[in-house]
PDB file of N, CA and C in Angstrom:
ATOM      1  N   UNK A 144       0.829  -1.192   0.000  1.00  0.00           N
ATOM      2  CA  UNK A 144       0.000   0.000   0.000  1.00  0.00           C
ATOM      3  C   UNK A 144       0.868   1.247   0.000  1.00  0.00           C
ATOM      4  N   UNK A 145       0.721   2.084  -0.625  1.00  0.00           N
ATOM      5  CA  UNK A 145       1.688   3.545  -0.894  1.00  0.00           C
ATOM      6  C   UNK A 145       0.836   4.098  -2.024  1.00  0.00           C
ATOM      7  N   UNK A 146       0.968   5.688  -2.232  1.00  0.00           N
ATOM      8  CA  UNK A 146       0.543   6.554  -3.013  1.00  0.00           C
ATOM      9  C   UNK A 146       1.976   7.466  -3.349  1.00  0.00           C
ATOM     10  N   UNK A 147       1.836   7.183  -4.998  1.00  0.00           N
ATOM     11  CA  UNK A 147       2.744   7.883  -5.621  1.00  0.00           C
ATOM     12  C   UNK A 147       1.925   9.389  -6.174  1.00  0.00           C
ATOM     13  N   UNK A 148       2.924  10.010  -5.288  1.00  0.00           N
ATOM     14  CA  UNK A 148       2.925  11.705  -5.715  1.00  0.00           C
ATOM     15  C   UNK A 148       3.904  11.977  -7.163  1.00  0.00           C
ATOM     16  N   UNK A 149       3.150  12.275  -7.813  1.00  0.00           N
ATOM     17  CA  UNK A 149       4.317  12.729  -9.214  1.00  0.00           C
ATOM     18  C   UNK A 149       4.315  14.166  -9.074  1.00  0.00           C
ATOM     19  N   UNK A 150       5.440  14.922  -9.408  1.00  0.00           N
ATOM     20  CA  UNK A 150       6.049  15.910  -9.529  1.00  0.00           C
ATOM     21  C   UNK A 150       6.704  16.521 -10.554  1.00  0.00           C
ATOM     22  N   UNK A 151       6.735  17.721 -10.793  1.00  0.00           N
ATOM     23  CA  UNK A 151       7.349  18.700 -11.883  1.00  0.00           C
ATOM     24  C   UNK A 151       9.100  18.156 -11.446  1.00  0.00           C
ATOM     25  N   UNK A 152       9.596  17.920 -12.328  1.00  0.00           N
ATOM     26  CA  UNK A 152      11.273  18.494 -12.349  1.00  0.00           C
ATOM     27  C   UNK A 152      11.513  19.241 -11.435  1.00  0.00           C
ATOM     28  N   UNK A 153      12.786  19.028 -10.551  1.00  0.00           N
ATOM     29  CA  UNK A 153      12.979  19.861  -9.630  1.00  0.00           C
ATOM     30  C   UNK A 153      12.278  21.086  -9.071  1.00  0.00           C
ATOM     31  N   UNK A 154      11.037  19.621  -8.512  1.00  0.00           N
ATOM     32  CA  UNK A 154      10.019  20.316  -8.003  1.00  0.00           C
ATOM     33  C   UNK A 154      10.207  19.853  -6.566  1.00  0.00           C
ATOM     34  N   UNK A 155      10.829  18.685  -6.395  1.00  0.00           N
ATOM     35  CA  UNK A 155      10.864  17.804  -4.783  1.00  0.00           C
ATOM     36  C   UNK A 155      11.728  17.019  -5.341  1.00  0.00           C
ATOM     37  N   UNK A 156      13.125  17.375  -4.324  1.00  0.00           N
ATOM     38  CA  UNK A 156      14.158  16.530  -4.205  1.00  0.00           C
ATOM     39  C   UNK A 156      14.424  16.404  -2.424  1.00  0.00           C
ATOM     40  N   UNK A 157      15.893  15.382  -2.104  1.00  0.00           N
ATOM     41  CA  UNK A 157      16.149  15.120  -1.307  1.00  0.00           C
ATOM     42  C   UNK A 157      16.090  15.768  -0.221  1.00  0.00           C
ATOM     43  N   UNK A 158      16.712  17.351  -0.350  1.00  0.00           N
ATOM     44  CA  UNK A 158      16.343  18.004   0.744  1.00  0.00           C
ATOM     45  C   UNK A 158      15.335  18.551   1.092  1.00  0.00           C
ATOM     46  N   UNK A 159      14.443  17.999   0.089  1.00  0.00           N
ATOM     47  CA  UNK A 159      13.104  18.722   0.815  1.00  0.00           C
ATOM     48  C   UNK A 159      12.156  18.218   1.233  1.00  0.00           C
ATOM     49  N   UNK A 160      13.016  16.589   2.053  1.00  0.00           N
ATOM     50  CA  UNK A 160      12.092  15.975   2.791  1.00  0.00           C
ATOM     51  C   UNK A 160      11.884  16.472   4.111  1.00  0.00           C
ATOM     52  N   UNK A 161      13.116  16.887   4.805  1.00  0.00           N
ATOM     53  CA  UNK A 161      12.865  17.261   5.937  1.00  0.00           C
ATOM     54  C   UNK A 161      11.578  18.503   6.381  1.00  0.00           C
ATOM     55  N   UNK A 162      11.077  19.129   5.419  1.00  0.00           N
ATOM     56  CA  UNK A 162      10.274  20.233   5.749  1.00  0.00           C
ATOM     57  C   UNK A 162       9.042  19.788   5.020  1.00  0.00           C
ATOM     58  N   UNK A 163       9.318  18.836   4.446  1.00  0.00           N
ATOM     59  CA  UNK A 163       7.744  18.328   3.481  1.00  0.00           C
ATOM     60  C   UNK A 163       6.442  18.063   4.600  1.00  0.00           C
ATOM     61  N   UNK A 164       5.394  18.364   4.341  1.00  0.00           N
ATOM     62  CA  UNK A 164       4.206  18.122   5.389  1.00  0.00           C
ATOM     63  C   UNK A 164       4.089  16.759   5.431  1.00  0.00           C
ATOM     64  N   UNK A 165       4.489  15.808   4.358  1.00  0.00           N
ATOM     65  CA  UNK A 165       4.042  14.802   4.267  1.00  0.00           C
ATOM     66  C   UNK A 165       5.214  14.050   4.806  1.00  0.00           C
ATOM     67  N   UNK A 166       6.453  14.502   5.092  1.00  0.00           N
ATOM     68  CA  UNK A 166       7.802  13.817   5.776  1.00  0.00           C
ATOM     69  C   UNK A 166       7.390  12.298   6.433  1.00  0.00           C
ATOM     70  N   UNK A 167       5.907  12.050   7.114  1.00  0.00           N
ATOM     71  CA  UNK A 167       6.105  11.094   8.186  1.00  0.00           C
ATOM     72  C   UNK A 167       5.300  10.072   7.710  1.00  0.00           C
ATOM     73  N   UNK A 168       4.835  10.571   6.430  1.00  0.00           N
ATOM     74  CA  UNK A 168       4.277   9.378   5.807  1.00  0.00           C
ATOM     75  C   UNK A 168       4.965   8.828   4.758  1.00  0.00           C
ATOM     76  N   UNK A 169       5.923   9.241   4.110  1.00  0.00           N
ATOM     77  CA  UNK A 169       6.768   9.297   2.539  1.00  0.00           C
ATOM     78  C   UNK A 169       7.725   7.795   3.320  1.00  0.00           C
ATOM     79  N   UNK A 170       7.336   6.882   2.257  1.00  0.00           N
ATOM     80  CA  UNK A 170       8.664   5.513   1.973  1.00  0.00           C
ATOM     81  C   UNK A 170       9.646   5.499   1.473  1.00  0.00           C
ATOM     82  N   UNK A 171       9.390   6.096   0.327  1.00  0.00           N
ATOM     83  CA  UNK A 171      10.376   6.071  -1.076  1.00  0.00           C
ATOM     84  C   UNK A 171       9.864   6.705  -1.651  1.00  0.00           C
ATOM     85  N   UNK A 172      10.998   7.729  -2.394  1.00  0.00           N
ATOM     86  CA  UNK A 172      11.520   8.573  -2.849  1.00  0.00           C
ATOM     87  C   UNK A 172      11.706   8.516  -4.406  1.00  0.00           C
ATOM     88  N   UNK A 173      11.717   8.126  -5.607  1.00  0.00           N
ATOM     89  CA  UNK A 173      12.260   8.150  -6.584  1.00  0.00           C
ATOM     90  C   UNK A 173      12.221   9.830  -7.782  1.00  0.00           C
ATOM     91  N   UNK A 174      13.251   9.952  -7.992  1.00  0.00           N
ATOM     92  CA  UNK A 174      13.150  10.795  -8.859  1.00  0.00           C
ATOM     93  C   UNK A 174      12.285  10.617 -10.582  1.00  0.00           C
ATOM     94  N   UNK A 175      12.447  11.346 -11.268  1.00  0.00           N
ATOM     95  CA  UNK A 175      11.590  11.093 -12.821  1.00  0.00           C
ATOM     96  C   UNK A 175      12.324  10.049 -13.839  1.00  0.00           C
ATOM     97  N   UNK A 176      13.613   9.379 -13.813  1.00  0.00           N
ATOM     98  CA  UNK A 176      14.214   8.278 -13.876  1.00  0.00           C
ATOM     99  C   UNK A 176      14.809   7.284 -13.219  1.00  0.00           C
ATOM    100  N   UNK A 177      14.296   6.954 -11.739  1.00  0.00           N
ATOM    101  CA  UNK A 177      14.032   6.143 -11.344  1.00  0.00           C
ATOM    102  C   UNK A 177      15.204   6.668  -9.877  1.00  0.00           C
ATOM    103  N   UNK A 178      15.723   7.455  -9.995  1.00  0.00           N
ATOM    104  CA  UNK A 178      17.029   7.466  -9.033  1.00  0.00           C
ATOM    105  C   UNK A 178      16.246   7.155  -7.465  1.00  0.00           C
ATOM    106  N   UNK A 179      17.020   6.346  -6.830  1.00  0.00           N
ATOM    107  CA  UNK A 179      16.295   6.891  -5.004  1.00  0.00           C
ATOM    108  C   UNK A 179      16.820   7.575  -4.580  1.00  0.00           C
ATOM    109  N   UNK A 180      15.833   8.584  -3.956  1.00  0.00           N
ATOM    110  CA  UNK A 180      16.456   9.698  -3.322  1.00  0.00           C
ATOM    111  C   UNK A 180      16.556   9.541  -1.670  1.00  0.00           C
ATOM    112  N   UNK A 181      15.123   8.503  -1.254  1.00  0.00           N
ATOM    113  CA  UNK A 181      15.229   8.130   0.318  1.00  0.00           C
ATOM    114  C   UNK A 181      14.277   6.913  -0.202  1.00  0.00           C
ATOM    115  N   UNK A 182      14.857   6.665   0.987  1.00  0.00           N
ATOM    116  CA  UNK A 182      13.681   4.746   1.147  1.00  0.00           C
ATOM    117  C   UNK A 182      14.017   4.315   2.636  1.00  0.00           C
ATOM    118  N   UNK A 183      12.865   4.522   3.316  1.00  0.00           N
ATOM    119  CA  UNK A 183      12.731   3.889   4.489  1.00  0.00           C
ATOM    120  C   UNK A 183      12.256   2.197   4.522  1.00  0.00           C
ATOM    121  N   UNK A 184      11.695   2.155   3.362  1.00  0.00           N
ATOM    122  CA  UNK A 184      10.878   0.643   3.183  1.00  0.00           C
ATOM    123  C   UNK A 184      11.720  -0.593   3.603  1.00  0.00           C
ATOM    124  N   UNK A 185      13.723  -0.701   3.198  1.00  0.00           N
ATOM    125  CA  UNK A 185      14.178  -1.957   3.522  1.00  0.00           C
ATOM    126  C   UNK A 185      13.396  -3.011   2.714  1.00  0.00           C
ATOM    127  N   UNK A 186      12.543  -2.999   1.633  1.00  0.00           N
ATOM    128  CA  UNK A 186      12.252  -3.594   0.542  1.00  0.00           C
ATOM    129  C   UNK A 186      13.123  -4.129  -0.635  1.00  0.00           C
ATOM    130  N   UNK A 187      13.176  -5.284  -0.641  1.00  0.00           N
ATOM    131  CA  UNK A 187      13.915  -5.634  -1.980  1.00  0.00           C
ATOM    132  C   UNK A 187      13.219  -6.840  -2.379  1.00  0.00           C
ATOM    133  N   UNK A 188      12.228  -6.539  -2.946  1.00  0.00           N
ATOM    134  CA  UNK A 188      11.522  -7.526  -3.540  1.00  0.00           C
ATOM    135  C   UNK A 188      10.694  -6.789  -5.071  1.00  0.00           C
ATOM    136  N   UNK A 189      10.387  -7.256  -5.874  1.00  0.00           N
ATOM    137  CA  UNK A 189      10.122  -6.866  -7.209  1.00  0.00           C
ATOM    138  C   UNK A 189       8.128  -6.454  -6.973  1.00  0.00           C
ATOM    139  N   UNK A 190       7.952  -7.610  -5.712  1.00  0.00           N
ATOM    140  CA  UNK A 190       6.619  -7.320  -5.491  1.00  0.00           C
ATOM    141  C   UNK A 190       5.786  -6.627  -4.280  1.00  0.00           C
ATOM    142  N   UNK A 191       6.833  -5.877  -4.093  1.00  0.00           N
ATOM    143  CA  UNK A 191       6.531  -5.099  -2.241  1.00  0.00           C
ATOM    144  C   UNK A 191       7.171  -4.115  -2.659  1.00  0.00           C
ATOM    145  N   UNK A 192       6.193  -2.717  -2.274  1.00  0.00           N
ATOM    146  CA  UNK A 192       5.898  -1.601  -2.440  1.00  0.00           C
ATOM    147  C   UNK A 192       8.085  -0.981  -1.793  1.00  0.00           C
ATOM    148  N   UNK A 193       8.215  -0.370  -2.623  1.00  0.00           N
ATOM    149  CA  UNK A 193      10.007   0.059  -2.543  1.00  0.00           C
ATOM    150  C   UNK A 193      10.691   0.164  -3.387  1.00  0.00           C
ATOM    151  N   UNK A 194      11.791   0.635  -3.598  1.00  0.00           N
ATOM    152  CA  UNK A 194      12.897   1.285  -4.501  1.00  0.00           C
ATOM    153  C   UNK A 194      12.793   0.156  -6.010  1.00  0.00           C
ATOM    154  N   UNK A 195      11.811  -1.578  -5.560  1.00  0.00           N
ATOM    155  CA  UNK A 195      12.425  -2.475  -6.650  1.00  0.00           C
ATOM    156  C   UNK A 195      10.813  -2.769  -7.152  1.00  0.00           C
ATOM    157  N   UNK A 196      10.133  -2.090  -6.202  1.00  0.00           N
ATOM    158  CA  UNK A 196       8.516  -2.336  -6.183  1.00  0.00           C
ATOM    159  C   UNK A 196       8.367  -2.425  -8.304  1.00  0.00           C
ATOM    160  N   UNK A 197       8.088  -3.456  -8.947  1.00  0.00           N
ATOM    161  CA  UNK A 197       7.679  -3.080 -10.354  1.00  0.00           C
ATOM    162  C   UNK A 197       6.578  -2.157 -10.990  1.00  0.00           C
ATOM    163  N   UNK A 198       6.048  -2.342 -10.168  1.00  0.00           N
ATOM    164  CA  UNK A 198       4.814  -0.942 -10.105  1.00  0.00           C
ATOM    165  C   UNK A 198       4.953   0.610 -10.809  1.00  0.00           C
ATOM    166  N   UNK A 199       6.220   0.942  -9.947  1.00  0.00           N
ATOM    167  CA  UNK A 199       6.715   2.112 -10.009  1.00  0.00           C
ATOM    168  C   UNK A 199       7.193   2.326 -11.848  1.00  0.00           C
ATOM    169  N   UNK A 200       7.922   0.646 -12.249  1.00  0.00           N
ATOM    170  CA  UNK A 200       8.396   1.247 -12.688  1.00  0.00           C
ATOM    171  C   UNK A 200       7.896   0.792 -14.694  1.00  0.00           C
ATOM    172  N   UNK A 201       6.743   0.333 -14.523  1.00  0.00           N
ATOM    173  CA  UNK A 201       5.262   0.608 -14.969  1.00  0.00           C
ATOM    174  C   UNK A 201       5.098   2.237 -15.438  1.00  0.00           C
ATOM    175  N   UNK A 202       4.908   2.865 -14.239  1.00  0.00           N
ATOM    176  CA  UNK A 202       4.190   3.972 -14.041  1.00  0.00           C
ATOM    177  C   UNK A 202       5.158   5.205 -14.612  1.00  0.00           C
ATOM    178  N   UNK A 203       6.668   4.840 -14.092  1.00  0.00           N
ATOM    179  CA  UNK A 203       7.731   5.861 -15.306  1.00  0.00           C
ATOM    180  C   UNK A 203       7.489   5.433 -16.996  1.00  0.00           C
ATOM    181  N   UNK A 204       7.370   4.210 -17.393  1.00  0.00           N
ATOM    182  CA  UNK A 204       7.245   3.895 -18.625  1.00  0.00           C
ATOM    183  C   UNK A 204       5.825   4.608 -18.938  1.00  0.00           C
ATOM    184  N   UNK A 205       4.298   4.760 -18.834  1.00  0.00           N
ATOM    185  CA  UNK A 205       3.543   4.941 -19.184  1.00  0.00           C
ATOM    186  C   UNK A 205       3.089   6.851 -19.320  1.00  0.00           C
ATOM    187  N   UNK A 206       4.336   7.148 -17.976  1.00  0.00           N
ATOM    188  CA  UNK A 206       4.441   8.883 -18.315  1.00  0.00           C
ATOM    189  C   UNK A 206       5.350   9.357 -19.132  1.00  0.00           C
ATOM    190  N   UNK A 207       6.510   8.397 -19.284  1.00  0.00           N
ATOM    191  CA  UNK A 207       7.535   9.228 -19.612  1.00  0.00           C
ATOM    192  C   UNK A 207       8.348   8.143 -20.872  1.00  0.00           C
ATOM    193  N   UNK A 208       8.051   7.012 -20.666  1.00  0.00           N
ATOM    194  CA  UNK A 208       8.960   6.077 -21.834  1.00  0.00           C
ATOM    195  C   UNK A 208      10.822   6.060 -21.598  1.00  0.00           C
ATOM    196  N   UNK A 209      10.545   6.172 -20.639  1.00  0.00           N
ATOM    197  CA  UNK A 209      11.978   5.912 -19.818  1.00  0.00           C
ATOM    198  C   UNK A 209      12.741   5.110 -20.401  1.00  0.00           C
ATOM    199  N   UNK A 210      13.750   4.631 -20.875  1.00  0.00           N
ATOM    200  CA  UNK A 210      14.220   3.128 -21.080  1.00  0.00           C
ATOM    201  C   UNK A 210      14.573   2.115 -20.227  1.00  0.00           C
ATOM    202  N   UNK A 211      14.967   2.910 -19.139  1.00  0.00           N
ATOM    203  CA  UNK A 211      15.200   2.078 -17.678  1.00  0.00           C
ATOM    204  C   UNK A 211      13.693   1.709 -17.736  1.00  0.00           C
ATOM    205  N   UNK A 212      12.959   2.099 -17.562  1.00  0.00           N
ATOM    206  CA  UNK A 212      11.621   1.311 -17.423  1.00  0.00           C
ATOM    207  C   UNK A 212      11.109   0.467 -18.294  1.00  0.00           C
ATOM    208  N   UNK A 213      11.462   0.552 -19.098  1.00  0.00           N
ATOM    209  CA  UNK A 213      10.897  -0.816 -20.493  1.00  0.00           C
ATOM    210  C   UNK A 213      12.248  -1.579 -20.584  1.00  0.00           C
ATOM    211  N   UNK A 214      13.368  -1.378 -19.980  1.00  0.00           N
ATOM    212  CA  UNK A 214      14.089  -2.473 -19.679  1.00  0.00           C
ATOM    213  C   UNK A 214      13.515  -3.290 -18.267  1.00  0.00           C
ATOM    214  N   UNK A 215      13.699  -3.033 -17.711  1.00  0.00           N
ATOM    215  CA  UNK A 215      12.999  -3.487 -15.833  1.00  0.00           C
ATOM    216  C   UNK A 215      11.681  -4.117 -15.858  1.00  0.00           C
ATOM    217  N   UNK A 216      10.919  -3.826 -16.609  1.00  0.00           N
ATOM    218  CA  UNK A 216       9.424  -4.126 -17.119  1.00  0.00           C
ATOM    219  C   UNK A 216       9.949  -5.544 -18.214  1.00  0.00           C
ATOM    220  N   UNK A 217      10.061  -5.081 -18.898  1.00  0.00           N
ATOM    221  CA  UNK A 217      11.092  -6.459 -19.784  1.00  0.00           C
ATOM    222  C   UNK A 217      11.531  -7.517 -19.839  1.00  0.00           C
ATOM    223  N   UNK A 218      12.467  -7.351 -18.538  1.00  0.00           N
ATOM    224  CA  UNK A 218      12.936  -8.447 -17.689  1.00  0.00           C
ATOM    225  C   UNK A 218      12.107  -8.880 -16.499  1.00  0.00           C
ATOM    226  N   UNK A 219      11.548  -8.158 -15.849  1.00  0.00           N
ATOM    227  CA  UNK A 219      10.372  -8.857 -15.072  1.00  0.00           C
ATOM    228  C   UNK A 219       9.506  -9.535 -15.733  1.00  0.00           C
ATOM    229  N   UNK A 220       9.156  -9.517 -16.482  1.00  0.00           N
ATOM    230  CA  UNK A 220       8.413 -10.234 -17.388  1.00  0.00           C
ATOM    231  C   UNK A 220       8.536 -11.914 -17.998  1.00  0.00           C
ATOM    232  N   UNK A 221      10.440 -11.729 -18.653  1.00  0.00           N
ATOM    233  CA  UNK A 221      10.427 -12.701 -18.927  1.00  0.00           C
ATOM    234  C   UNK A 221      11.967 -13.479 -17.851  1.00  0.00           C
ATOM    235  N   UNK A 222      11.968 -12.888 -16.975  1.00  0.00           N
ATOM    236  CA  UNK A 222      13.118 -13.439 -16.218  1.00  0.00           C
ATOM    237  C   UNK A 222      12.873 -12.805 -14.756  1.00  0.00           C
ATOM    238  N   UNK A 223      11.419 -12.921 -13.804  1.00  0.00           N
ATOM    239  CA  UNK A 223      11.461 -12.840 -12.679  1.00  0.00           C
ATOM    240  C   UNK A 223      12.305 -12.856 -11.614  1.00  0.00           C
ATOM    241  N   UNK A 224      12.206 -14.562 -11.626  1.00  0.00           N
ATOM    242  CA  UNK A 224      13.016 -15.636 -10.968  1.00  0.00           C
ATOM    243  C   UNK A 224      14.320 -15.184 -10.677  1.00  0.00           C
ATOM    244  N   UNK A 225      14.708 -14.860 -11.999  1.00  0.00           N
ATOM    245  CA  UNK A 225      16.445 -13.983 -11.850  1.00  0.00           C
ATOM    246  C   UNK A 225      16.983 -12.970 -11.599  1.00  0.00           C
ATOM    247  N   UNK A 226      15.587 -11.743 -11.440  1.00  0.00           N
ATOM    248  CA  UNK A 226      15.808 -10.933 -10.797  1.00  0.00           C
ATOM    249  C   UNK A 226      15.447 -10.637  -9.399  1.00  0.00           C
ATOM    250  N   UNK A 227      14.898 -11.656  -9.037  1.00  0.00           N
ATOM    251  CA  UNK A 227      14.631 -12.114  -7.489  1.00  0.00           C
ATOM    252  C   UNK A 227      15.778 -12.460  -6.836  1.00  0.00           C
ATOM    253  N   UNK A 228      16.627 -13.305  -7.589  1.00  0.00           N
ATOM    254  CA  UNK A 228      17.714 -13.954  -7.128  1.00  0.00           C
ATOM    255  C   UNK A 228      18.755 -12.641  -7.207  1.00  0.00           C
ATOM    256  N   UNK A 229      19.061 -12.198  -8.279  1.00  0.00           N
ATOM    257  CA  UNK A 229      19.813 -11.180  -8.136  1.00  0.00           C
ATOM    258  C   UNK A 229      19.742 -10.160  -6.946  1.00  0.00           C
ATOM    259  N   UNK A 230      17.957  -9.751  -6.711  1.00  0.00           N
ATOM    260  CA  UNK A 230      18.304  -8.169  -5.653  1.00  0.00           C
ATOM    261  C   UNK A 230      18.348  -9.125  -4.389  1.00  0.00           C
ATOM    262  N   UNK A 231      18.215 -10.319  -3.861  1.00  0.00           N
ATOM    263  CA  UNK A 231      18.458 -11.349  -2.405  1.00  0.00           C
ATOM    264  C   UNK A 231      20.162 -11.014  -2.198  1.00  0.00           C
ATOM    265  N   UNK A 232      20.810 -11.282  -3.538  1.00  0.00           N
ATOM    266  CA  UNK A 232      22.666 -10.927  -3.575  1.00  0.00           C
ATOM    267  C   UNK A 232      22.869  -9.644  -3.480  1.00  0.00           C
ATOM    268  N   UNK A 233      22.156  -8.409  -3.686  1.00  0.00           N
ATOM    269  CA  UNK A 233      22.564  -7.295  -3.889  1.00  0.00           C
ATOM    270  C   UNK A 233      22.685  -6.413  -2.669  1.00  0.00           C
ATOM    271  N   UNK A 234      23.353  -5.909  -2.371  1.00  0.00           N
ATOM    272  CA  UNK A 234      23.975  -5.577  -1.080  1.00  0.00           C
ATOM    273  C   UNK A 234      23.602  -3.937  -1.168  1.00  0.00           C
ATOM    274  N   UNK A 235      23.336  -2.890  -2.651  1.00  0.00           N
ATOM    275  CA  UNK A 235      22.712  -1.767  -2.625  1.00  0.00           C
ATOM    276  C   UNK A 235      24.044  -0.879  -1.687  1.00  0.00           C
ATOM    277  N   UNK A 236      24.874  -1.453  -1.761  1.00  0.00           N
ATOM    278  CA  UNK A 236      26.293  -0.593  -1.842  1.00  0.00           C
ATOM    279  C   UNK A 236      26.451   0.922  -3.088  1.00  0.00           C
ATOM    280  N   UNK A 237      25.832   0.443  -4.190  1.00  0.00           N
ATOM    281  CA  UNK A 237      26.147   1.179  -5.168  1.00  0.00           C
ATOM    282  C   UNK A 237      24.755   2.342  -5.154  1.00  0.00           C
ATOM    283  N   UNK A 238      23.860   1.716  -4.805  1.00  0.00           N
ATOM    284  CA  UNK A 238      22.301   2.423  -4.978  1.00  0.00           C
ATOM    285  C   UNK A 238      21.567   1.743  -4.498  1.00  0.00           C
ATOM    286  N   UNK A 239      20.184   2.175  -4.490  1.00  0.00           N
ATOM    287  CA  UNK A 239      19.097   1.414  -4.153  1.00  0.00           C
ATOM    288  C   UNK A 239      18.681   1.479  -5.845  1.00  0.00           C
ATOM    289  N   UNK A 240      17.063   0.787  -6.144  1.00  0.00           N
ATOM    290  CA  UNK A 240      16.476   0.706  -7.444  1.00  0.00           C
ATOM    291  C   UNK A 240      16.868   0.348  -8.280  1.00  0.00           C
ATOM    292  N   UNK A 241      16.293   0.099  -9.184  1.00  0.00           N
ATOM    293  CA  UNK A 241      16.661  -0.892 -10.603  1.00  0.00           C
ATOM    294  C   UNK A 241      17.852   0.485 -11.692  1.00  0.00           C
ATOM    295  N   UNK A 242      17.829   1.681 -11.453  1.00  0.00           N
ATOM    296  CA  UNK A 242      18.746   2.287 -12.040  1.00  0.00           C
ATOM    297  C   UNK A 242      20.059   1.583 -11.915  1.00  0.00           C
ATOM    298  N   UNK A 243      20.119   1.063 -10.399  1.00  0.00           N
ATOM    299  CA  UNK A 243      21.414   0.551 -10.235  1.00  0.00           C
ATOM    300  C   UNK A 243      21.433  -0.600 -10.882  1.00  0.00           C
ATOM    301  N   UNK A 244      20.655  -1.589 -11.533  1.00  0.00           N
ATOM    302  CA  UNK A 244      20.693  -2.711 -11.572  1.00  0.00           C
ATOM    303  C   UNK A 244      21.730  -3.469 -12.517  1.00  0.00           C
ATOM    304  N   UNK A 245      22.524  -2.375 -13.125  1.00  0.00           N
ATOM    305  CA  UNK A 245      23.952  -2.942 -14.076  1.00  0.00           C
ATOM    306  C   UNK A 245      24.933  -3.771 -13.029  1.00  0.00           C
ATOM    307  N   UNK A 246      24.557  -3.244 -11.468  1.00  0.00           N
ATOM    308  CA  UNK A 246      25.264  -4.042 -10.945  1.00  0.00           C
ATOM    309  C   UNK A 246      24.793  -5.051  -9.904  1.00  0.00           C
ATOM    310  N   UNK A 247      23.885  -5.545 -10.586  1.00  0.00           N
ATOM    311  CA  UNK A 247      23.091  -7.043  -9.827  1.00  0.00           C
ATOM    312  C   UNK A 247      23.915  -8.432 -10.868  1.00  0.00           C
ATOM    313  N   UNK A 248      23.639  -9.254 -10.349  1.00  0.00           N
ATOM    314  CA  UNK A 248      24.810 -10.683 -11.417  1.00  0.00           C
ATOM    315  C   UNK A 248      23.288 -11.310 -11.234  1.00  0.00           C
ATOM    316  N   UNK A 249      22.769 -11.174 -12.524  1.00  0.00           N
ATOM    317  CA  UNK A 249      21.852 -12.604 -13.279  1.00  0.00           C
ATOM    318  C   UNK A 249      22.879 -14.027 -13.369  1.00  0.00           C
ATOM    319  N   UNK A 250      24.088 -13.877 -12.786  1.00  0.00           N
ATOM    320  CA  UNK A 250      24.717 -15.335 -13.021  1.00  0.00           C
ATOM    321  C   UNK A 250      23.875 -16.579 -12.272  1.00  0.00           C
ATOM    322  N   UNK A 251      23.365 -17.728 -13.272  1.00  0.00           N
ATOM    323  CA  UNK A 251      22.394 -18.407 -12.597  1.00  0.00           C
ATOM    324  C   UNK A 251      23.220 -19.442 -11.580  1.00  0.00           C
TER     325      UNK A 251
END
């Protein structure tokens, strides 16, 4: 359960969670190509609402035609399984979200 607020272009970024009215309800954060900007969720699952939630990234493809999003959409599609396995290994050292996902290992 979550409600995505969409936003103008540097209309709401990182620092302007701390003063946002909505600060104590906000999970995750993503910018207009997918970047995370905050994520309280600790989600890494493709099907629970967070930085890997597929939902989200649905919803960049259908506003904006992202390519990160019709890649991510793509592969969820026809290689779940392997991207399940991949974000369980991914340690999110580099990022949170599928932007980062050049560095997840599909090695089966």
């Amino acid at each position: 359960p979550g409600v995505y607020i969409i936003g103008m272009k540097d209309q709401f970024n990182i620092h302007d969670i701390e003063t946002h009215p909505l600060r104590d309800h906000m999970q995750c954060v993503m910018d207009e190509i997918g970047f995370v900007l905050f994520d309280k969720t600790n989600a890494k699952s493709v099907d629970e609402f967070g930085p890997y939630f597929i939902e989200q990234y649905i919803l960049l493809d259908a506003l904006s035609k992202q390519e990160v999003a019709q890649n991510v959409i793509t592969y969820y599609c026809r290689h779940k399984d392997k991207l399940e396995k991949g974000l369980e290994r991914y340690n999110e050292k580099r990022g949170k979200g599928f932007i980062c996902w050049r560095f997840l290992s599909f090695d089966s």
